[in-house]
Protein backbone atom coordinates (compact mmCIF):
# COMPACT_ATOMS: atom_id res chain seq x y z
CA UNK A 1 0.00 0.00 0.00
CA UNK A 2 1.51 3.34 -1.02
CA UNK A 3 2.15 6.04 1.58
CA UNK A 4 0.27 9.28 1.10
CA UNK A 5 2.44 12.29 0.38
CA UNK A 6 2.26 15.31 2.61
CA UNK A 7 -0.46 17.61 1.25
CA UNK A 8 1.80 20.65 1.49
CA UNK A 9 4.44 18.83 -0.59
CA UNK A 10 1.79 17.83 -3.12
CA UNK A 11 0.85 21.48 -3.70
CA UNK A 12 4.43 22.68 -3.36
CA UNK A 13 3.69 25.25 -0.63
CA UNK A 14 5.08 25.84 2.84
CA UNK A 15 3.11 24.91 5.95
CA UNK A 16 2.52 28.58 6.76
CA UNK A 17 1.18 29.41 3.28
CA UNK A 18 -1.97 31.56 3.29
CA UNK A 19 -5.23 30.74 1.51
CA UNK A 20 -4.32 32.74 -1.60
CA UNK A 21 -0.99 30.93 -2.01
CA UNK A 22 -2.67 27.52 -1.61
CA UNK A 23 -5.39 28.36 -4.12
CA UNK A 24 -2.85 29.70 -6.62
CA UNK A 25 -0.70 26.57 -6.33
CA UNK A 26 -3.73 24.31 -6.76
CA UNK A 27 -4.99 26.13 -9.86
CA UNK A 28 -1.56 25.91 -11.48
CA UNK A 29 -1.23 22.17 -10.85
CA UNK A 30 -4.86 21.39 -11.69
CA UNK A 31 -4.45 23.12 -15.04
CA UNK A 32 -1.20 21.23 -15.68
CA UNK A 33 -2.63 17.79 -14.93
CA UNK A 34 -6.28 18.27 -15.97
CA UNK A 35 -7.71 15.37 -18.06
CA UNK A 36 -8.72 17.85 -20.80
CA UNK A 37 -5.07 18.54 -21.58
CA UNK A 38 -3.70 15.07 -20.78
CA UNK A 39 -6.00 12.71 -22.61
CA UNK A 40 -5.00 9.08 -22.01
CA UNK A 41 -2.22 10.00 -19.55
CA UNK A 42 -2.84 7.83 -16.50
CA UNK A 43 0.01 9.42 -14.53
CA UNK A 44 -1.39 12.92 -15.10
CA UNK A 45 -4.85 11.73 -14.09
CA UNK A 46 -3.44 10.38 -10.81
CA UNK A 47 -1.57 13.64 -10.20
CA UNK A 48 -4.80 15.58 -10.82
CA UNK A 49 -6.63 13.47 -8.23
CA UNK A 50 -3.75 13.91 -5.77
CA UNK A 51 -3.63 17.72 -5.99
CA UNK A 52 -7.44 17.91 -5.84
CA UNK A 53 -7.46 15.79 -2.68
CA UNK A 54 -4.75 17.97 -1.15
CA UNK A 55 -6.63 21.17 -1.95
CA UNK A 56 -9.88 19.71 -0.63
CA UNK A 57 -8.20 19.58 2.78
CA UNK A 58 -5.81 22.56 2.78
CA UNK A 59 -8.35 24.82 1.09
CA UNK A 60 -10.80 24.28 3.96
CA UNK A 61 -9.99 26.03 7.24
CA UNK A 62 -11.44 23.35 9.50
CA UNK A 63 -9.95 20.43 7.59
CA UNK A 64 -6.57 22.14 7.41
CA UNK A 65 -6.62 22.71 11.18
CA UNK A 66 -7.24 19.01 11.74
CA UNK A 67 -4.59 18.02 9.20
CA UNK A 68 -2.02 20.31 10.84
CA UNK A 69 -2.82 18.69 14.19
CA UNK A 70 -3.01 15.02 13.21
CA UNK A 71 -1.90 14.60 9.58
CA UNK A 72 -3.56 12.03 7.33
CA UNK A 73 -4.81 10.09 10.35
CA UNK A 74 -7.49 12.75 10.89
CA UNK A 75 -9.23 11.55 7.72
CA UNK A 76 -8.34 7.85 7.77
CA UNK A 77 -11.48 5.81 8.41
CA UNK A 78 -9.36 2.76 9.27
CA UNK A 79 -7.19 4.51 11.88
CA UNK A 80 -7.55 3.44 15.49
CA UNK A 81 -7.70 5.77 18.43
CA UNK A 82 -3.93 5.75 18.88
CA UNK A 83 -3.25 6.24 15.15
CA UNK A 84 -5.83 9.00 14.81
CA UNK A 85 -4.94 11.35 17.58
CA UNK A 86 -2.49 9.75 20.05
CA UNK A 87 0.35 10.93 17.84
CA UNK A 88 -0.39 14.52 18.77
CA UNK A 89 1.39 13.92 22.08
CA UNK A 90 1.63 16.16 25.06
CA UNK A 91 1.10 19.79 24.41
CA UNK A 92 -1.30 19.31 21.51
CA UNK A 93 -4.14 20.85 23.48
CA UNK A 94 -2.36 24.18 23.89
CA UNK A 95 0.39 25.53 26.13
CA UNK A 96 1.02 23.12 28.94
CA UNK A 97 -1.78 20.79 27.83
CA UNK A 98 -1.86 17.25 26.54
CA UNK A 99 -3.82 14.01 26.58
CA UNK A 100 -3.22 10.31 26.93
CA UNK A 101 -5.31 7.16 26.59
CA UNK A 102 -6.12 4.38 29.06
CA UNK A 103 -8.22 1.24 28.65
CA UNK A 104 -10.73 -0.28 31.00
CA UNK A 105 -12.81 -3.46 31.10
CA UNK A 106 -10.83 -5.66 28.80
CA UNK A 107 -7.97 -3.51 27.53
CA UNK A 108 -7.52 -2.18 23.96
CA UNK A 109 -9.65 -4.90 22.39
CA UNK A 110 -12.72 -4.50 24.54
CA UNK A 111 -14.64 -2.23 26.90
CA UNK A 112 -14.48 1.52 26.79
CA UNK A 113 -11.60 3.91 26.35
CA UNK A 114 -10.80 7.03 28.36
CA UNK A 115 -9.08 10.10 26.96
CA UNK A 116 -7.68 12.30 29.73
CA UNK A 117 -6.68 15.92 29.27
CA UNK A 118 -4.51 18.03 31.50
CA UNK A 119 -3.61 21.65 31.45
CA UNK A 120 -5.68 24.44 29.97
CA UNK A 121 -9.45 24.70 29.76
CA UNK A 122 -11.03 21.52 28.34
CA UNK A 123 -13.82 23.47 26.62
CA UNK A 124 -11.23 25.59 24.84
CA UNK A 125 -9.34 22.49 23.74
CA UNK A 126 -12.38 20.78 22.26
CA UNK A 127 -13.77 24.00 20.84
CA UNK A 128 -10.51 24.72 19.05
CA UNK A 129 -10.01 21.25 17.61
CA UNK A 130 -13.48 19.94 16.98
CA UNK A 131 -15.91 22.85 17.13
CA UNK A 132 -19.50 21.79 17.33
CA UNK A 133 -18.75 18.15 16.44
CA UNK A 134 -17.99 17.22 20.05
CA UNK A 135 -20.88 19.17 21.51
CA UNK A 136 -23.31 17.01 19.56
CA UNK A 137 -21.45 13.79 20.45
CA UNK A 138 -23.67 12.64 23.28
CA UNK A 139 -26.96 11.22 22.27
CA UNK A 140 -26.01 8.60 19.64
CA UNK A 141 -23.33 6.01 19.04
CA UNK A 142 -23.12 5.09 22.72
CA UNK A 143 -20.71 7.94 23.45
CA UNK A 144 -20.92 10.49 26.21
CA UNK A 145 -18.91 13.20 27.90
CA UNK A 146 -18.67 14.07 31.55
CA UNK A 147 -19.08 17.80 31.84
CA UNK A 148 -15.95 18.57 33.87
CA UNK A 149 -14.32 15.24 34.61
CA UNK A 150 -11.63 15.63 32.00
CA UNK A 151 -12.44 12.26 30.43
CA UNK A 152 -14.32 11.23 27.29
CA UNK A 153 -15.72 7.73 27.10
CA UNK A 154 -16.83 6.03 23.91
CA UNK A 155 -16.79 2.77 21.99
CA UNK A 156 -15.06 4.24 18.98
CA UNK A 157 -12.30 6.54 20.14
CA UNK A 158 -10.95 9.63 18.37
CA UNK A 159 -9.48 7.98 15.27
CA UNK A 160 -12.58 5.95 14.46
CA UNK A 161 -14.75 8.92 15.32
CA UNK A 162 -13.87 10.46 11.98
CA UNK A 163 -14.35 7.21 10.13
CA UNK A 164 -17.82 6.20 11.17
CA UNK A 165 -18.17 5.87 14.94
CA UNK A 166 -17.48 7.97 17.97
CA UNK A 167 -18.50 11.60 18.33
CA UNK A 168 -22.12 10.62 18.13
CA UNK A 169 -21.57 7.88 15.50
CA UNK A 170 -21.18 10.35 12.60
CA UNK A 171 -18.16 9.91 10.31
CA UNK A 172 -16.16 12.67 8.69
CA UNK A 173 -17.91 13.71 5.45
CA UNK A 174 -16.04 12.57 2.37
CA UNK A 175 -16.73 13.48 -1.24
CA UNK A 176 -17.65 10.64 -3.58
CA UNK A 177 -15.36 9.53 -6.39
CA UNK A 178 -15.52 11.13 -9.83
CA UNK A 179 -16.82 9.07 -12.74
CA UNK A 180 -15.54 9.25 -16.33
CA UNK A 181 -17.53 8.33 -19.44
CA UNK A 182 -17.42 8.95 -23.20
CA UNK A 183 -19.97 10.73 -25.38
CA UNK A 184 -20.06 11.25 -29.17
CA UNK A 185 -21.66 14.35 -30.68
CA UNK A 186 -22.25 15.43 -34.26
CA UNK A 187 -20.03 17.92 -36.07
CA UNK A 188 -22.77 20.57 -36.16
CA UNK A 189 -23.77 19.84 -32.55
CA UNK A 190 -20.22 20.59 -31.47
CA UNK A 191 -20.01 23.67 -33.68
CA UNK A 192 -23.23 25.31 -32.52
CA UNK A 193 -23.87 23.64 -29.17
CA UNK A 194 -27.02 21.78 -28.16
CA UNK A 195 -28.84 20.03 -25.35
CA UNK A 196 -28.49 16.28 -25.61
CA UNK A 197 -30.07 13.48 -23.59
CA UNK A 198 -27.65 10.63 -22.91
CA UNK A 199 -28.14 7.29 -21.17
CA UNK A 200 -25.44 5.99 -18.85
CA UNK A 201 -25.03 3.08 -16.48
CA UNK A 202 -25.74 4.14 -12.91
CA UNK A 203 -22.27 4.89 -11.44
CA UNK A 204 -23.38 3.69 -8.00
CA UNK A 205 -23.24 0.11 -9.30
CA UNK A 206 -26.89 -0.64 -8.72
CA UNK A 207 -27.26 -1.86 -12.29
CA UNK A 208 -29.74 0.78 -13.43
CA UNK A 209 -29.54 3.15 -16.37
CA UNK A 210 -29.97 6.87 -15.87
CA UNK A 211 -30.90 9.49 -18.45
CA UNK A 212 -29.13 12.82 -18.22
CA UNK A 213 -29.68 16.01 -20.17
CA UNK A 214 -26.31 17.44 -21.06
CA UNK A 215 -25.59 20.86 -22.50
CA UNK A 216 -22.98 20.64 -25.25
CA UNK A 217 -21.20 24.02 -25.37
CA UNK A 218 -20.67 25.56 -28.79
CA UNK A 219 -17.12 25.12 -30.05
CA UNK A 220 -16.24 21.99 -28.08
CA UNK A 221 -13.72 19.70 -29.77
CA UNK A 222 -12.65 16.07 -29.54
CA UNK A 223 -10.75 15.30 -26.33
CA UNK A 224 -12.44 17.98 -24.23
CA UNK A 225 -14.52 17.00 -21.20
CA UNK A 226 -17.84 18.20 -19.84
CA UNK A 227 -18.21 18.23 -16.07
CA UNK A 228 -21.56 17.38 -14.49
CA UNK A 229 -21.29 18.37 -10.85
CA UNK A 230 -22.69 15.90 -8.34
CA UNK A 231 -23.42 13.15 -10.91
CA UNK A 232 -20.59 10.86 -9.82
CA UNK A 233 -20.39 8.39 -6.95
CA UNK A 234 -22.32 9.31 -3.79
CA UNK A 235 -20.35 10.69 -0.88
CA UNK A 236 -19.81 9.02 2.48
CA UNK A 237 -21.06 10.22 5.85
CA UNK A 238 -23.08 13.04 4.33
CA UNK A 239 -20.32 14.18 1.98
CA UNK A 240 -21.17 15.61 -1.43
CA UNK A 241 -21.34 13.36 -4.47
CA UNK A 242 -18.47 13.21 -6.95
CA UNK A 243 -18.64 14.63 -10.45
CA UNK A 244 -19.22 13.02 -13.83
CA UNK A 245 -16.71 13.87 -16.56
CA UNK A 246 -17.88 13.20 -20.12
CA UNK A 247 -15.03 12.98 -22.62
CA UNK A 248 -16.25 14.25 -25.98
CA UNK A 249 -15.62 12.78 -29.41
CA UNK A 250 -16.85 14.84 -32.37
CA UNK A 251 -18.11 12.77 -35.30
CA UNK A 252 -16.72 13.66 -38.74
CA UNK A 253 -18.74 15.53 -41.36
CA UNK A 254 -18.21 14.69 -45.06
CA UNK A 255 -16.38 17.46 -46.88
CA UNK A 256 -15.32 19.25 -43.68
CA UNK A 257 -12.09 19.12 -41.72
CA UNK A 258 -11.55 20.97 -38.46
CA UNK A 259 -8.24 22.31 -37.20
CA UNK A 260 -8.73 24.24 -33.97
CA UNK A 261 -11.48 26.74 -34.72
CA UNK A 262 -10.79 26.81 -38.47
CA UNK A 263 -12.63 24.70 -41.03
CA UNK A 264 -11.20 23.37 -44.32
CA UNK A 265 -13.30 22.45 -47.36
CA UNK A 266 -12.95 22.20 -51.16
CA UNK A 267 -14.89 23.53 -54.12
CA UNK A 268 -14.81 22.36 -57.74
CA UNK A 269 -15.08 24.91 -60.55
CA UNK A 270 -15.32 24.42 -64.33
CA UNK A 271 -12.16 24.74 -66.39
CA UNK A 272 -13.57 27.78 -68.18
CA UNK A 273 -14.33 29.55 -64.88
CA UNK A 274 -10.73 29.05 -63.84
CA UNK A 275 -9.56 30.48 -67.17
CA UNK A 276 -11.93 33.41 -67.56
CA UNK A 277 -12.89 34.02 -63.92
CA UNK A 278 -16.40 34.08 -62.53
CA UNK A 279 -18.27 32.93 -59.44
CA UNK A 280 -18.60 29.70 -57.44
CA UNK A 281 -21.08 28.65 -54.74
CA UNK A 282 -19.35 27.45 -51.55
CA UNK A 283 -21.07 25.58 -48.72
CA UNK A 284 -20.35 26.72 -45.16
CA UNK A 285 -21.68 25.81 -41.72
CA UNK A 286 -23.82 28.92 -41.92
CA UNK A 287 -25.25 28.36 -45.41
CA UNK A 288 -24.07 28.83 -48.98
CA UNK A 289 -22.01 31.84 -50.02
CA UNK A 290 -21.00 33.04 -53.49
CA UNK A 291 -17.25 33.48 -53.97
CA UNK A 292 -15.56 35.45 -56.74
CA UNK A 293 -13.09 33.43 -58.80
CA UNK A 294 -10.28 35.42 -60.34
CA UNK A 295 -9.24 34.95 -63.94
CA UNK A 296 -6.45 32.40 -64.27
CA UNK A 297 -7.11 30.72 -60.92
CA UNK A 298 -4.93 27.65 -60.46
CA UNK A 299 -5.93 24.33 -58.94
CA UNK A 300 -5.02 24.29 -55.24
CA UNK A 301 -5.67 27.98 -54.74
CA UNK A 302 -7.12 28.73 -51.29
CA UNK A 303 -9.96 31.13 -50.58
CA UNK A 304 -10.34 32.45 -47.05
CA UNK A 305 -13.84 33.04 -45.73
CA UNK A 306 -13.40 35.13 -42.62
CA UNK A 307 -15.56 34.22 -39.61
CA UNK A 308 -17.06 31.09 -41.19
CA UNK A 309 -15.27 28.70 -38.83
CA UNK A 310 -16.05 27.40 -35.31
CA UNK A 311 -16.93 29.66 -32.40
CA UNK A 312 -14.38 29.97 -29.59
CA UNK A 313 -15.41 28.39 -26.28
CA UNK A 314 -13.46 31.09 -24.43
CA UNK A 315 -15.00 34.02 -26.32
CA UNK A 316 -18.36 33.47 -28.08
CA UNK A 317 -17.84 36.62 -30.14
CA UNK A 318 -14.77 35.11 -31.84
CA UNK A 319 -15.00 32.56 -34.66
CA UNK A 320 -12.40 30.85 -36.78
CA UNK A 321 -12.20 31.04 -40.57
CA UNK A 322 -13.04 28.68 -43.40
CA UNK A 323 -10.36 27.88 -45.95
CA UNK A 324 -11.64 26.66 -49.31
CA UNK A 325 -9.29 24.84 -51.67
CA UNK A 326 -10.15 25.30 -55.36
CA UNK A 327 -10.19 22.20 -57.53
CA UNK A 328 -10.55 22.57 -61.33
CA UNK A 329 -12.96 20.14 -62.88
CA UNK A 330 -11.56 18.74 -66.13
CA UNK A 331 -14.27 17.86 -68.68
CA UNK A 332 -14.44 14.15 -69.53
CA UNK A 333 -16.83 14.27 -72.45
CA UNK A 334 -16.38 16.89 -75.20
CA UNK A 335 -18.54 17.54 -78.20
CA UNK A 336 -16.75 17.52 -81.60
CA UNK A 337 -17.08 21.30 -81.76
CA UNK A 338 -15.65 21.81 -78.28
CA UNK A 339 -12.82 19.42 -79.03
CA UNK A 340 -12.00 21.35 -82.24
CA UNK A 341 -11.91 24.65 -80.34
CA UNK A 342 -9.55 23.21 -77.75
CA UNK A 343 -7.26 21.93 -80.52
CA UNK A 344 -7.17 25.40 -82.00
CA UNK A 345 -6.38 26.81 -78.54
CA UNK A 346 -3.59 24.27 -78.16
CA UNK A 347 -2.12 25.21 -81.51
CA UNK A 348 -2.16 28.90 -80.63
CA UNK A 349 -0.37 28.22 -77.34
CA UNK A 350 2.30 26.09 -79.10
CA UNK A 351 2.84 28.79 -81.73
CA UNK A 352 3.41 31.44 -79.09
CA UNK A 353 5.88 29.18 -77.34
CA UNK A 354 7.90 28.66 -80.53
CA UNK A 355 8.12 32.39 -81.32
CA UNK A 356 8.99 33.34 -77.78
CSV table of N, CA and C in Angstrom, one decimal, residues 60 106 108 123 125 128 133 140 156 162 172 183-184 196 200-201 206 229 232 236 247 262 310 315 320 334:
chain,number,residue,atom,x,y,z
A,60,UNK,N,-9.7,24.2,3.0
A,60,UNK,CA,-10.8,24.3,4.0
A,60,UNK,C,-10.2,24.5,5.3
A,106,UNK,N,-11.2,-4.8,29.9
A,106,UNK,CA,-10.8,-5.7,28.8
A,106,UNK,C,-9.7,-5.2,28.0
A,108,UNK,N,-7.3,-2.8,25.3
A,108,UNK,CA,-7.5,-2.2,24.0
A,108,UNK,C,-8.5,-2.9,23.1
A,123,UNK,N,-12.9,22.9,27.6
A,123,UNK,CA,-13.8,23.5,26.6
A,123,UNK,C,-13.1,24.2,25.5
A,125,UNK,N,-10.0,23.5,24.5
A,125,UNK,CA,-9.3,22.5,23.7
A,125,UNK,C,-10.3,21.9,22.7
A,128,UNK,N,-11.5,24.4,20.1
A,128,UNK,CA,-10.5,24.7,19.1
A,128,UNK,C,-10.3,23.6,18.0
A,133,UNK,N,-18.6,19.6,16.6
A,133,UNK,CA,-18.8,18.2,16.4
A,133,UNK,C,-18.9,17.5,17.8
A,140,UNK,N,-26.0,9.7,20.6
A,140,UNK,CA,-26.0,8.6,19.6
A,140,UNK,C,-24.6,8.0,19.6
A,156,UNK,N,-15.8,4.1,20.2
A,156,UNK,CA,-15.1,4.2,19.0
A,156,UNK,C,-13.7,4.9,19.2
A,162,UNK,N,-13.8,9.8,13.3
A,162,UNK,CA,-13.9,10.5,12.0
A,162,UNK,C,-14.2,9.5,10.9
A,172,UNK,N,-16.6,11.4,9.4
A,172,UNK,CA,-16.2,12.7,8.7
A,172,UNK,C,-16.7,12.7,7.3
A,183,UNK,N,-18.8,10.3,-24.7
A,183,UNK,CA,-20.0,10.7,-25.4
A,183,UNK,C,-19.6,11.2,-26.8
A,184,UNK,N,-20.3,10.8,-27.8
A,184,UNK,CA,-20.1,11.3,-29.2
A,184,UNK,C,-21.1,12.2,-29.6
A,196,UNK,N,-28.4,17.7,-25.2
A,196,UNK,CA,-28.5,16.3,-25.6
A,196,UNK,C,-28.8,15.4,-24.4
A,200,UNK,N,-26.7,6.5,-19.4
A,200,UNK,CA,-25.4,6.0,-18.9
A,200,UNK,C,-25.8,5.0,-17.8
A,201,UNK,N,-24.9,4.0,-17.6
A,201,UNK,CA,-25.0,3.1,-16.5
A,201,UNK,C,-24.9,3.8,-15.2
A,206,UNK,N,-25.6,0.0,-9.0
A,206,UNK,CA,-26.9,-0.6,-8.7
A,206,UNK,C,-27.5,-1.3,-9.9
A,229,UNK,N,-21.5,18.3,-12.3
A,229,UNK,CA,-21.3,18.4,-10.9
A,229,UNK,C,-22.3,17.5,-10.1
A,232,UNK,N,-21.5,12.0,-10.0
A,232,UNK,CA,-20.6,10.9,-9.8
A,232,UNK,C,-21.0,10.0,-8.7
A,236,UNK,N,-19.7,9.8,1.3
A,236,UNK,CA,-19.8,9.0,2.5
A,236,UNK,C,-20.0,9.9,3.7
A,247,UNK,N,-16.0,12.7,-21.6
A,247,UNK,CA,-15.0,13.0,-22.6
A,247,UNK,C,-15.7,13.0,-24.0
A,262,UNK,N,-10.7,26.6,-37.0
A,262,UNK,CA,-10.8,26.8,-38.5
A,262,UNK,C,-11.4,25.6,-39.1
A,310,UNK,N,-15.4,27.8,-36.6
A,310,UNK,CA,-16.1,27.4,-35.3
A,310,UNK,C,-15.9,28.5,-34.3
A,315,UNK,N,-14.4,32.7,-26.0
A,315,UNK,CA,-15.0,34.0,-26.3
A,315,UNK,C,-16.0,33.8,-27.4
A,320,UNK,N,-13.5,31.1,-35.8
A,320,UNK,CA,-12.4,30.8,-36.8
A,320,UNK,C,-12.8,31.1,-38.2
A,334,UNK,N,-16.3,15.7,-74.4
A,334,UNK,CA,-16.4,16.9,-75.2
A,334,UNK,C,-17.1,16.6,-76.5
